[in-house]
mmCIF file of C-alpha atoms in Angstrom:
data_model
loop_
_atom_site.group_PDB
_atom_site.id
_atom_site.type_symbol
_atom_site.label_atom_id
_atom_site.label_comp_id
_atom_site.label_asym_id
_atom_site.label_seq_id
_atom_site.Cartn_x
_atom_site.Cartn_y
_atom_site.Cartn_z
ATOM 1 C CA UNK A 1 86.559 124.235 117.114
ATOM 2 C CA UNK A 2 88.079 126.707 114.550
ATOM 3 C CA UNK A 3 85.376 128.087 113.610
ATOM 4 C CA UNK A 4 83.964 128.379 116.849
ATOM 5 C CA UNK A 5 87.011 130.308 118.212
ATOM 6 C CA UNK A 6 87.030 132.512 114.599
ATOM 7 C CA UNK A 7 83.412 133.381 115.383
ATOM 8 C CA UNK A 8 82.550 131.501 111.955
ATOM 9 C CA UNK A 9 80.506 128.749 113.431
ATOM 10 C CA UNK A 10 77.188 130.315 113.478
ATOM 11 C CA UNK A 11 75.274 133.158 111.479
ATOM 12 C CA UNK A 12 75.458 136.214 113.735
ATOM 13 C CA UNK A 13 72.004 136.188 116.030
ATOM 14 C CA UNK A 14 71.619 140.014 116.115
ATOM 15 C CA UNK A 15 72.535 143.174 114.379
ATOM 16 C CA UNK A 16 76.104 144.218 114.578
ATOM 17 C CA UNK A 17 77.415 146.526 117.224
ATOM 18 C CA UNK A 18 80.378 148.695 117.803
ATOM 19 C CA UNK A 19 80.947 146.767 120.780
ATOM 20 C CA UNK A 20 80.916 143.589 118.935
ATOM 21 C CA UNK A 21 83.043 144.708 116.180
ATOM 22 C CA UNK A 22 85.936 145.520 119.262
ATOM 23 C CA UNK A 23 85.046 141.914 120.996
ATOM 24 C CA UNK A 24 85.488 140.020 117.652
ATOM 25 C CA UNK A 25 89.043 141.410 116.818
ATOM 26 C CA UNK A 26 89.817 140.743 120.352
ATOM 27 C CA UNK A 27 88.565 137.074 119.318
ATOM 28 C CA UNK A 28 90.991 137.348 116.590
ATOM 29 C CA UNK A 29 93.736 139.084 118.483
ATOM 30 C CA UNK A 30 94.722 140.240 114.462
ATOM 31 C CA UNK A 31 92.938 141.671 111.586
ATOM 32 C CA UNK A 32 95.116 141.804 108.687
ATOM 33 C CA UNK A 33 95.281 145.155 106.567
ATOM 34 C CA UNK A 34 95.385 144.758 102.977
ATOM 35 C CA UNK A 35 94.555 147.931 100.320
ATOM 36 C CA UNK A 36 93.203 145.582 97.488
ATOM 37 C CA UNK A 37 89.479 146.560 97.255
ATOM 38 C CA UNK A 38 88.443 144.703 94.369
ATOM 39 C CA UNK A 39 85.219 143.785 96.865
ATOM 40 C CA UNK A 40 85.761 145.548 100.068
ATOM 41 C CA UNK A 41 89.083 145.884 102.063
ATOM 42 C CA UNK A 42 89.834 142.733 103.414
ATOM 43 C CA UNK A 43 89.807 143.757 107.273
ATOM 44 C CA UNK A 44 86.144 145.229 106.752
ATOM 45 C CA UNK A 45 85.058 141.738 104.730
ATOM 46 C CA UNK A 46 87.071 139.434 107.542
ATOM 47 C CA UNK A 47 84.533 141.323 110.115
ATOM 48 C CA UNK A 48 81.517 140.855 107.780
ATOM 49 C CA UNK A 49 81.901 137.593 107.736
ATOM 50 C CA UNK A 50 81.523 137.492 111.527
ATOM 51 C CA UNK A 51 79.083 139.662 112.306
ATOM 52 C CA UNK A 52 76.977 140.037 108.776
ATOM 53 C CA UNK A 53 76.118 143.952 107.404
ATOM 54 C CA UNK A 54 77.223 146.883 109.678
ATOM 55 C CA UNK A 55 78.336 150.402 108.859
ATOM 56 C CA UNK A 56 82.257 150.160 107.230
ATOM 57 C CA UNK A 57 82.963 153.445 109.151
ATOM 58 C CA UNK A 58 82.616 151.777 112.753
ATOM 59 C CA UNK A 59 86.633 150.432 111.808
ATOM 60 C CA UNK A 60 88.025 153.259 111.190
ATOM 61 C CA UNK A 61 86.057 155.069 114.137
ATOM 62 C CA UNK A 62 87.644 152.126 116.661
ATOM 63 C CA UNK A 63 90.546 153.177 115.248
ATOM 64 C CA UNK A 64 90.309 156.855 115.651
ATOM 65 C CA UNK A 65 89.390 156.230 119.485
ATOM 66 C CA UNK A 66 91.962 154.061 120.861
ATOM 67 C CA UNK A 67 90.246 150.865 120.545
ATOM 68 C CA UNK A 68 92.504 149.787 118.313
ATOM 69 C CA UNK A 69 96.043 150.445 117.196
ATOM 70 C CA UNK A 70 98.338 149.515 114.155
ATOM 71 C CA UNK A 71 101.493 147.188 114.049
ATOM 72 C CA UNK A 72 103.285 144.786 112.058
ATOM 73 C CA UNK A 73 102.457 141.504 113.286
ATOM 74 C CA UNK A 74 101.022 138.649 110.981
ATOM 75 C CA UNK A 75 101.156 141.451 108.552
ATOM 76 C CA UNK A 76 100.382 144.956 108.927
ATOM 77 C CA UNK A 77 97.471 144.094 111.105
ATOM 78 C CA UNK A 78 95.102 146.142 113.761
ATOM 79 C CA UNK A 79 95.453 144.599 117.567
ATOM 80 C CA UNK A 80 93.194 145.709 120.917
ATOM 81 C CA UNK A 81 94.747 148.352 122.668
ATOM 82 C CA UNK A 82 95.613 146.250 125.680
ATOM 83 C CA UNK A 83 98.403 144.622 123.240
ATOM 84 C CA UNK A 84 100.220 147.578 122.321
ATOM 85 C CA UNK A 85 102.951 147.134 124.729
ATOM 86 C CA UNK A 86 103.308 143.166 124.031
ATOM 87 C CA UNK A 87 103.853 144.149 120.175
ATOM 88 C CA UNK A 88 106.093 147.220 121.206
ATOM 89 C CA UNK A 89 108.721 144.942 122.874
ATOM 90 C CA UNK A 90 107.878 142.044 120.380
ATOM 91 C CA UNK A 91 108.785 143.865 117.760
ATOM 92 C CA UNK A 92 111.702 145.808 119.198
ATOM 93 C CA UNK A 93 113.572 142.890 120.265
ATOM 94 C CA UNK A 94 112.211 139.829 117.784
ATOM 95 C CA UNK A 95 110.470 140.678 115.268
ATOM 96 C CA UNK A 96 111.979 140.143 111.745
ATOM 97 C CA UNK A 97 110.271 141.939 109.271
ATOM 98 C CA UNK A 98 111.238 144.136 106.093
ATOM 99 C CA UNK A 99 108.803 147.066 107.406
ATOM 100 C CA UNK A 100 110.761 146.997 110.584
ATOM 101 C CA UNK A 101 114.111 146.608 108.856
ATOM 102 C CA UNK A 102 113.686 149.581 106.535
ATOM 103 C CA UNK A 103 113.030 151.642 109.544
ATOM 104 C CA UNK A 104 116.219 150.557 111.414
ATOM 105 C CA UNK A 105 118.276 151.485 108.517
ATOM 106 C CA UNK A 106 116.546 154.981 108.097
ATOM 107 C CA UNK A 107 116.936 155.566 111.826
ATOM 108 C CA UNK A 108 120.447 154.830 111.733
ATOM 109 C CA UNK A 109 121.020 156.860 108.577
ATOM 110 C CA UNK A 110 118.229 160.191 108.885
ATOM 111 C CA UNK A 111 118.067 160.672 111.941
ATOM 112 C CA UNK A 112 118.086 164.161 111.843
ATOM 113 C CA UNK A 113 116.001 164.241 109.418
ATOM 114 C CA UNK A 114 113.639 161.945 111.733
ATOM 115 C CA UNK A 115 113.913 164.692 114.492
ATOM 116 C CA UNK A 116 112.654 167.292 112.515
ATOM 117 C CA UNK A 117 109.672 165.791 111.705
ATOM 118 C CA UNK A 118 108.867 164.980 114.615
ATOM 119 C CA UNK A 119 109.369 168.209 115.895
ATOM 120 C CA UNK A 120 106.994 169.842 112.743
ATOM 121 C CA UNK A 121 104.288 167.081 114.299
ATOM 122 C CA UNK A 122 104.325 167.972 118.018
ATOM 123 C CA UNK A 123 103.927 172.056 116.718
ATOM 124 C CA UNK A 124 101.346 171.121 113.489
ATOM 125 C CA UNK A 125 99.685 168.016 115.002
ATOM 126 C CA UNK A 126 99.114 164.857 112.556
ATOM 127 C CA UNK A 127 100.216 164.348 109.222
ATOM 128 C CA UNK A 128 99.829 161.771 106.266
ATOM 129 C CA UNK A 129 102.674 161.231 103.773
ATOM 130 C CA UNK A 130 100.434 163.044 101.164
ATOM 131 C CA UNK A 131 100.914 166.805 103.194
ATOM 132 C CA UNK A 132 104.492 166.447 101.839
ATOM 133 C CA UNK A 133 104.881 166.852 98.233
ATOM 134 C CA UNK A 134 107.082 165.150 96.488
ATOM 135 C CA UNK A 135 109.879 166.451 94.618
ATOM 136 C CA UNK A 136 111.868 163.642 92.274
ATOM 137 C CA UNK A 137 108.492 162.605 90.573
ATOM 138 C CA UNK A 138 108.975 159.497 90.928
ATOM 139 C CA UNK A 139 107.040 156.832 92.651
ATOM 140 C CA UNK A 140 106.616 152.874 93.807
ATOM 141 C CA UNK A 141 107.592 150.615 96.632
ATOM 142 C CA UNK A 142 109.636 151.436 99.661
ATOM 143 C CA UNK A 143 112.205 152.693 96.963
ATOM 144 C CA UNK A 144 110.152 154.799 95.270
ATOM 145 C CA UNK A 145 107.999 156.612 97.932
ATOM 146 C CA UNK A 146 109.208 159.901 99.193
ATOM 147 C CA UNK A 147 111.502 160.892 101.887
ATOM 148 C CA UNK A 148 109.011 161.717 104.449
ATOM 149 C CA UNK A 149 106.995 158.431 103.557
ATOM 150 C CA UNK A 150 110.103 157.055 104.458
ATOM 151 C CA UNK A 151 110.803 158.626 107.514
ATOM 152 C CA UNK A 152 107.127 158.572 109.014
ATOM 153 C CA UNK A 153 107.591 154.514 108.415
ATOM 154 C CA UNK A 154 110.684 154.421 109.980
ATOM 155 C CA UNK A 155 109.282 156.326 112.892
ATOM 156 C CA UNK A 156 106.406 153.997 113.143
ATOM 157 C CA UNK A 157 108.537 150.716 112.941
ATOM 158 C CA UNK A 158 110.349 152.061 116.114
ATOM 159 C CA UNK A 159 106.919 153.042 117.886
ATOM 160 C CA UNK A 160 107.496 156.792 117.683
ATOM 161 C CA UNK A 161 104.687 157.777 115.770
ATOM 162 C CA UNK A 162 101.384 155.622 115.887
ATOM 163 C CA UNK A 163 98.713 155.929 113.392
ATOM 164 C CA UNK A 164 95.641 158.118 114.594
ATOM 165 C CA UNK A 165 93.299 157.438 112.030
ATOM 166 C CA UNK A 166 92.830 157.106 108.158
ATOM 167 C CA UNK A 167 91.601 159.093 105.898
ATOM 168 C CA UNK A 168 90.762 157.343 102.922
ATOM 169 C CA UNK A 169 92.374 154.392 103.869
ATOM 170 C CA UNK A 170 95.964 156.754 104.229
ATOM 171 C CA UNK A 171 97.302 156.350 107.393
ATOM 172 C CA UNK A 172 97.512 159.566 109.783
ATOM 173 C CA UNK A 173 100.531 159.485 111.948
ATOM 174 C CA UNK A 174 100.873 161.036 115.368
ATOM 175 C CA UNK A 175 103.006 161.405 118.527
ATOM 176 C CA UNK A 176 102.568 158.000 120.080
ATOM 177 C CA UNK A 177 102.480 159.574 123.945
ATOM 178 C CA UNK A 178 99.319 161.704 122.193
ATOM 179 C CA UNK A 179 97.537 158.074 120.808
ATOM 180 C CA UNK A 180 98.251 156.435 124.022
ATOM 181 C CA UNK A 181 99.129 158.378 127.197
ATOM 182 C CA UNK A 182 99.972 155.980 129.103
ATOM 183 C CA UNK A 183 102.905 154.987 127.115
ATOM 184 C CA UNK A 184 105.262 156.387 129.351
ATOM 185 C CA UNK A 185 104.432 154.934 132.420
ATOM 186 C CA UNK A 186 103.830 151.499 130.726
ATOM 187 C CA UNK A 187 106.518 148.606 131.882
ATOM 188 C CA UNK A 188 107.606 147.065 128.768
ATOM 189 C CA UNK A 189 107.286 143.661 129.224
ATOM 190 C CA UNK A 190 110.184 140.724 129.248
ATOM 191 C CA UNK A 191 110.547 139.131 125.245
ATOM 192 C CA UNK A 192 110.434 135.544 126.513
ATOM 193 C CA UNK A 193 106.667 136.503 128.279
ATOM 194 C CA UNK A 194 105.541 138.046 125.023
ATOM 195 C CA UNK A 195 106.446 135.175 123.148
ATOM 196 C CA UNK A 196 105.132 132.834 125.441
ATOM 197 C CA UNK A 197 101.572 135.383 125.681
ATOM 198 C CA UNK A 198 101.945 135.148 121.673
ATOM 199 C CA UNK A 199 101.670 131.523 121.714
ATOM 200 C CA UNK A 200 99.162 131.458 124.028
ATOM 201 C CA UNK A 201 97.073 134.016 122.356
ATOM 202 C CA UNK A 202 97.733 131.740 118.744
ATOM 203 C CA UNK A 203 96.274 128.800 120.346
ATOM 204 C CA UNK A 204 93.277 130.645 121.786
ATOM 205 C CA UNK A 205 92.422 132.285 118.599
ATOM 206 C CA UNK A 206 92.783 128.938 116.380
ATOM 207 C CA UNK A 207 90.730 126.798 118.640
ATOM 208 C CA UNK A 208 92.399 123.703 117.850
ATOM 209 C CA UNK A 209 95.902 123.312 116.370
ATOM 210 C CA UNK A 210 99.312 121.506 116.273
ATOM 211 C CA UNK A 211 102.105 123.256 117.550
ATOM 212 C CA UNK A 212 103.383 123.524 113.851
ATOM 213 C CA UNK A 213 100.932 126.399 112.687
ATOM 214 C CA UNK A 214 101.123 128.213 116.089
ATOM 215 C CA UNK A 215 104.426 130.384 114.895
ATOM 216 C CA UNK A 216 102.227 131.901 111.388
ATOM 217 C CA UNK A 217 99.666 133.306 113.567
ATOM 218 C CA UNK A 218 101.851 135.750 114.888
ATOM 219 C CA UNK A 219 104.586 135.241 112.879
ATOM 220 C CA UNK A 220 106.586 134.151 115.581
ATOM 221 C CA UNK A 221 110.494 132.424 115.262
ATOM 222 C CA UNK A 222 110.710 130.016 114.932
ATOM 223 C CA UNK A 223 108.439 126.974 114.127
ATOM 224 C CA UNK A 224 107.445 125.171 117.199
ATOM 225 C CA UNK A 225 107.614 121.463 118.216
ATOM 226 C CA UNK A 226 105.673 119.511 120.743
ATOM 227 C CA UNK A 227 108.523 120.150 123.023
ATOM 228 C CA UNK A 228 108.075 123.703 122.871
ATOM 229 C CA UNK A 229 104.518 123.715 124.657
ATOM 230 C CA UNK A 230 105.588 120.881 127.431
ATOM 231 C CA UNK A 231 105.731 123.823 129.884
ATOM 232 C CA UNK A 232 102.454 125.532 129.148
ATOM 233 C CA UNK A 233 101.049 121.996 129.292
ATOM 234 C CA UNK A 234 102.157 121.381 132.396
ATOM 235 C CA UNK A 235 101.115 124.488 133.710
ATOM 236 C CA UNK A 236 97.258 123.352 132.492
ATOM 237 C CA UNK A 237 97.026 126.472 130.453
ATOM 238 C CA UNK A 238 97.086 124.314 127.412
ATOM 239 C CA UNK A 239 95.717 120.716 126.807
ATOM 240 C CA UNK A 240 96.971 117.904 124.739
ATOM 241 C CA UNK A 241 94.834 116.135 122.889
ATOM 242 C CA UNK A 242 94.594 113.231 120.025
ATOM 243 C CA UNK A 243 92.509 114.244 116.669
ATOM 244 C CA UNK A 244 91.220 111.721 114.622
ATOM 245 C CA UNK A 245 93.297 111.669 111.301
ATOM 246 C CA UNK A 246 96.339 113.342 112.634
ATOM 247 C CA UNK A 247 99.506 111.687 113.403
ATOM 248 C CA UNK A 248 100.992 114.864 115.778
ATOM 249 C CA UNK A 249 98.484 116.080 119.146
ATOM 250 C CA UNK A 250 96.605 118.992 118.911
ATOM 251 C CA UNK A 251 96.111 121.861 121.688
ATOM 252 C CA UNK A 252 93.224 123.560 122.964
ATOM 253 C CA UNK A 253 93.982 126.388 125.526
ATOM 254 C CA UNK A 254 92.157 126.122 128.575
ATOM 255 C CA UNK A 255 89.739 129.354 128.326
ATOM 256 C CA UNK A 256 88.263 127.015 125.175
ATOM 257 C CA UNK A 257 87.608 124.093 127.738
ATOM 258 C CA UNK A 258 84.406 124.536 127.347
ATOM 259 C CA UNK A 259 84.310 124.376 123.901
ATOM 260 C CA UNK A 260 86.690 121.309 123.763
ATOM 261 C CA UNK A 261 83.278 119.368 125.566
ATOM 262 C CA UNK A 262 81.214 120.457 123.422
ATOM 263 C CA UNK A 263 82.934 119.327 120.317
ATOM 264 C CA UNK A 264 83.503 116.098 122.163
ATOM 265 C CA UNK A 265 79.498 115.735 122.679
ATOM 266 C CA UNK A 266 78.867 116.674 118.947
ATOM 267 C CA UNK A 267 77.246 119.770 119.788
ATOM 268 C CA UNK A 268 79.336 122.390 117.740
ATOM 269 C CA UNK A 269 77.270 122.033 114.502
ATOM 270 C CA UNK A 270 78.073 124.556 111.600
ATOM 271 C CA UNK A 271 75.619 126.532 110.259
ATOM 272 C CA UNK A 272 77.206 129.807 108.839
ATOM 273 C CA UNK A 273 77.327 130.172 104.628
ATOM 274 C CA UNK A 274 79.502 133.203 104.070
ATOM 275 C CA UNK A 275 82.501 134.550 101.600
ATOM 276 C CA UNK A 276 85.990 134.850 103.304
ATOM 277 C CA UNK A 277 88.424 137.430 102.469
ATOM 278 C CA UNK A 278 91.786 135.841 100.894
ATOM 279 C CA UNK A 279 93.565 137.533 103.695
ATOM 280 C CA UNK A 280 91.241 136.050 106.533
ATOM 281 C CA UNK A 281 92.296 134.423 109.575
ATOM 282 C CA UNK A 282 91.194 131.361 109.137
ATOM 283 C CA UNK A 283 93.084 131.085 105.384
ATOM 284 C CA UNK A 284 96.451 132.380 106.533
ATOM 285 C CA UNK A 285 98.616 129.250 106.763
ATOM 286 C CA UNK A 286 98.535 126.888 103.909
ATOM 287 C CA UNK A 287 99.057 124.134 105.352
ATOM 288 C CA UNK A 288 96.734 124.518 108.218
ATOM 289 C CA UNK A 289 93.644 125.334 106.018
ATOM 290 C CA UNK A 290 95.006 122.155 103.748
ATOM 291 C CA UNK A 291 94.934 120.340 106.623
ATOM 292 C CA UNK A 292 91.717 121.171 108.707
ATOM 293 C CA UNK A 293 89.629 121.447 105.187
ATOM 294 C CA UNK A 294 91.167 119.590 102.321
ATOM 295 C CA UNK A 295 91.003 123.130 100.948
ATOM 296 C CA UNK A 296 94.322 123.897 98.826
ATOM 297 C CA UNK A 297 94.372 127.624 98.779
ATOM 298 C CA UNK A 298 96.747 130.257 97.193
ATOM 299 C CA UNK A 299 96.437 134.047 97.269
ATOM 300 C CA UNK A 300 97.364 134.843 93.834
ATOM 301 C CA UNK A 301 96.825 138.677 93.669
ATOM 302 C CA UNK A 302 100.968 138.839 93.725
ATOM 303 C CA UNK A 303 101.207 135.704 91.133
ATOM 304 C CA UNK A 304 101.392 136.767 87.669
ATOM 305 C CA UNK A 305 98.002 136.714 85.701
ATOM 306 C CA UNK A 306 99.335 133.820 83.076
ATOM 307 C CA UNK A 307 99.824 131.729 85.745
ATOM 308 C CA UNK A 308 96.342 132.332 87.877
ATOM 309 C CA UNK A 309 94.338 129.125 88.543
ATOM 310 C CA UNK A 310 91.555 131.264 89.869
ATOM 311 C CA UNK A 311 92.112 134.984 89.818
ATOM 312 C CA UNK A 312 92.969 138.421 91.212
ATOM 313 C CA UNK A 313 90.863 138.033 94.519
ATOM 314 C CA UNK A 314 89.243 134.731 95.171
ATOM 315 C CA UNK A 315 86.881 134.648 98.214
ATOM 316 C CA UNK A 316 86.743 131.487 99.680
ATOM 317 C CA UNK A 317 83.456 130.224 100.247
ATOM 318 C CA UNK A 318 82.273 128.647 103.656
ATOM 319 C CA UNK A 319 79.260 126.516 104.373
ATOM 320 C CA UNK A 320 77.882 124.433 107.191
ATOM 321 C CA UNK A 321 82.088 123.772 108.571
ATOM 322 C CA UNK A 322 83.315 123.363 104.515
ATOM 323 C CA UNK A 323 85.466 125.460 102.543
ATOM 324 C CA UNK A 324 83.545 124.758 99.334
ATOM 325 C CA UNK A 325 84.801 126.362 96.394
ATOM 326 C CA UNK A 326 85.879 130.000 95.502
ATOM 327 C CA UNK A 327 84.371 133.328 94.568
ATOM 328 C CA UNK A 328 85.822 136.056 91.946
ATOM 329 C CA UNK A 329 83.715 138.526 92.542
ATOM 330 C CA UNK A 330 84.276 142.576 91.558
ATOM 331 C CA UNK A 331 82.165 145.589 93.154
ATOM 332 C CA UNK A 332 81.491 148.028 90.650
ATOM 333 C CA UNK A 333 80.886 150.880 93.295
ATOM 334 C CA UNK A 334 79.226 153.597 90.562
ATOM 335 C CA UNK A 335 77.118 151.144 88.692
ATOM 336 C CA UNK A 336 75.717 149.538 91.994
ATOM 337 C CA UNK A 337 76.764 146.162 90.214
ATOM 338 C CA UNK A 338 78.727 143.020 92.111
ATOM 339 C CA UNK A 339 80.138 140.971 89.071
ATOM 340 C CA UNK A 340 80.235 137.400 90.001
ATOM 341 C CA UNK A 341 82.728 136.201 87.381
ATOM 342 C CA UNK A 342 83.758 133.173 88.316
ATOM 343 C CA UNK A 343 82.302 130.280 91.059
ATOM 344 C CA UNK A 344 84.433 127.390 91.561
ATOM 345 C CA UNK A 345 82.929 124.355 94.163
ATOM 346 C CA UNK A 346 85.236 121.828 94.947
ATOM 347 C CA UNK A 347 85.652 118.503 93.799
ATOM 348 C CA UNK A 348 82.713 116.268 94.895
ATOM 349 C CA UNK A 349 80.259 119.114 96.197
ATOM 350 C CA UNK A 350 76.938 119.219 95.521
ATOM 351 C CA UNK A 351 74.700 121.715 96.238
ATOM 352 C CA UNK A 352 71.361 120.688 97.003
ATOM 353 C CA UNK A 353 68.441 123.552 96.540
ATOM 354 C CA UNK A 354 68.313 124.275 100.603
ATOM 355 C CA UNK A 355 72.543 124.834 100.058
ATOM 356 C CA UNK A 356 72.384 126.930 96.915
ATOM 357 C CA UNK A 357 70.036 128.936 98.468
ATOM 358 C CA UNK A 358 72.020 129.447 101.661
ATOM 359 C CA UNK A 359 75.045 130.581 99.362
ATOM 360 C CA UNK A 360 73.021 132.509 97.338
ATOM 361 C CA UNK A 361 71.836 134.590 100.092
ATOM 362 C CA UNK A 362 75.257 134.775 102.023
ATOM 363 C CA UNK A 363 76.466 136.070 97.790
ATOM 364 C CA UNK A 364 73.402 138.846 97.968
ATOM 365 C CA UNK A 365 73.666 139.607 101.494
ATOM 366 C CA UNK A 366 77.273 140.044 100.605
ATOM 367 C CA UNK A 367 76.318 142.389 97.743
ATOM 368 C CA UNK A 368 73.735 144.557 99.331
ATOM 369 C CA UNK A 369 76.491 145.661 101.674
ATOM 370 C CA UNK A 370 79.098 146.495 99.459
ATOM 371 C CA UNK A 371 76.497 148.887 98.318
ATOM 372 C CA UNK A 372 76.232 147.045 95.425
ATOM 373 C CA UNK A 373 73.081 145.283 95.396
ATOM 374 C CA UNK A 374 72.378 144.069 91.394
ATOM 375 C CA UNK A 375 74.434 140.702 91.350
ATOM 376 C CA UNK A 376 75.417 139.629 87.889
ATOM 377 C CA UNK A 377 76.642 136.276 87.531
ATOM 378 C CA UNK A 378 79.403 136.237 84.547
ATOM 379 C CA UNK A 379 80.547 132.537 85.042
ATOM 380 C CA UNK A 380 80.016 129.177 86.989
ATOM 381 C CA UNK A 381 81.840 125.877 86.769
ATOM 382 C CA UNK A 382 79.432 124.170 84.564
ATOM 383 C CA UNK A 383 76.042 126.053 82.732
ATOM 384 C CA UNK A 384 73.702 124.204 84.908
ATOM 385 C CA UNK A 385 75.100 125.318 87.900
ATOM 386 C CA UNK A 386 74.865 128.893 86.614
ATOM 387 C CA UNK A 387 71.233 128.210 85.559
ATOM 388 C CA UNK A 388 70.617 127.312 89.358
ATOM 389 C CA UNK A 389 72.097 130.120 90.957
ATOM 390 C CA UNK A 390 71.298 133.043 88.668
ATOM 391 C CA UNK A 391 68.005 131.499 89.625
ATOM 392 C CA UNK A 392 67.906 131.319 93.173
ATOM 393 C CA UNK A 393 69.883 134.815 93.160
ATOM 394 C CA UNK A 394 67.017 136.302 91.186
ATOM 395 C CA UNK A 395 63.853 134.951 93.874
ATOM 396 C CA UNK A 396 66.471 136.698 96.374
ATOM 397 C CA UNK A 397 66.142 140.115 94.989
ATOM 398 C CA UNK A 398 62.860 139.694 93.895
ATOM 399 C CA UNK A 399 61.745 139.041 97.370
ATOM 400 C CA UNK A 400 59.933 135.470 96.760
ATOM 401 C CA UNK A 401 62.395 133.726 99.337
#
């Protein structure tokens, strides 16, 4: 059910469209943003896993045409524009995040500068941080940002600015009321109503979940217990279910009642094979993915190199409803080469010829979408697997399969 709710149960049946892209994000509720681009940046890769090959500029255009907006949520995320009021309310009243906290600190001590920057944007139009020359020669994280970057982020955090678009993945900031003219008349929902809506949206996006995993999706506080969902169950908005192998109950949103019926009838058959982003919603919660898929996954790009087990930006591999392994890959865009630095299969995973060909095709399709159609296999768990995978990739690229 979780794969079906996330759009990962079946391969895409038709070519992607801009509308399909927006509906994909609406289904997930959030699309996490990350700047690492060893392969495609995470938000683009998350969409590829669900839509198949699509033009990456479509995501940028959805932001630029106000179909999406940026917000602090699970982390920095794109979210559907209809949810703007919910996020603004939660970020103002309840969210605890370093970006919001730093923004409050700047607002308290730098209000004169913030007002001057707002006036500048009102008069001259949208700006990027790079429009302002730094004066001290320093660089780094928040503490190393130039003043204007800190002020822009503070105004974004408090909602006075929004991200109008991205240029080379740099945020372009504009006045919030210019991006969303309805803001002035938009009522602010009550904090508890926002909390309840985010709980429902989390469970809807997850398909089926335990109570203790719900909070992580929107990074709500505190972690939920079964009793916290009693009211929503009593109202019929959630269904509490027993799940084989779980000591605790599961929860299904009423909008997923059809999926639940199909699952109980054995009609949800997973056939999709694809690499996933390390920041895919399917693997956000390490405990959840361990229970649901028996897959212990940690993002190692923030781990010192000497302590990494698999690699800097390793992609989980989804095949037919299971997370079967990890792909350590790098796109060499100028050479047109997609390097498979290593491929790790889960213990006990055996790939027959059909499954191996599916995996090879998923890698080749991902490589072609990157604009790096030549797949070079450097290593794999075993020499036998490396030889079989190389043969399958060669046949696919030669068009003989």
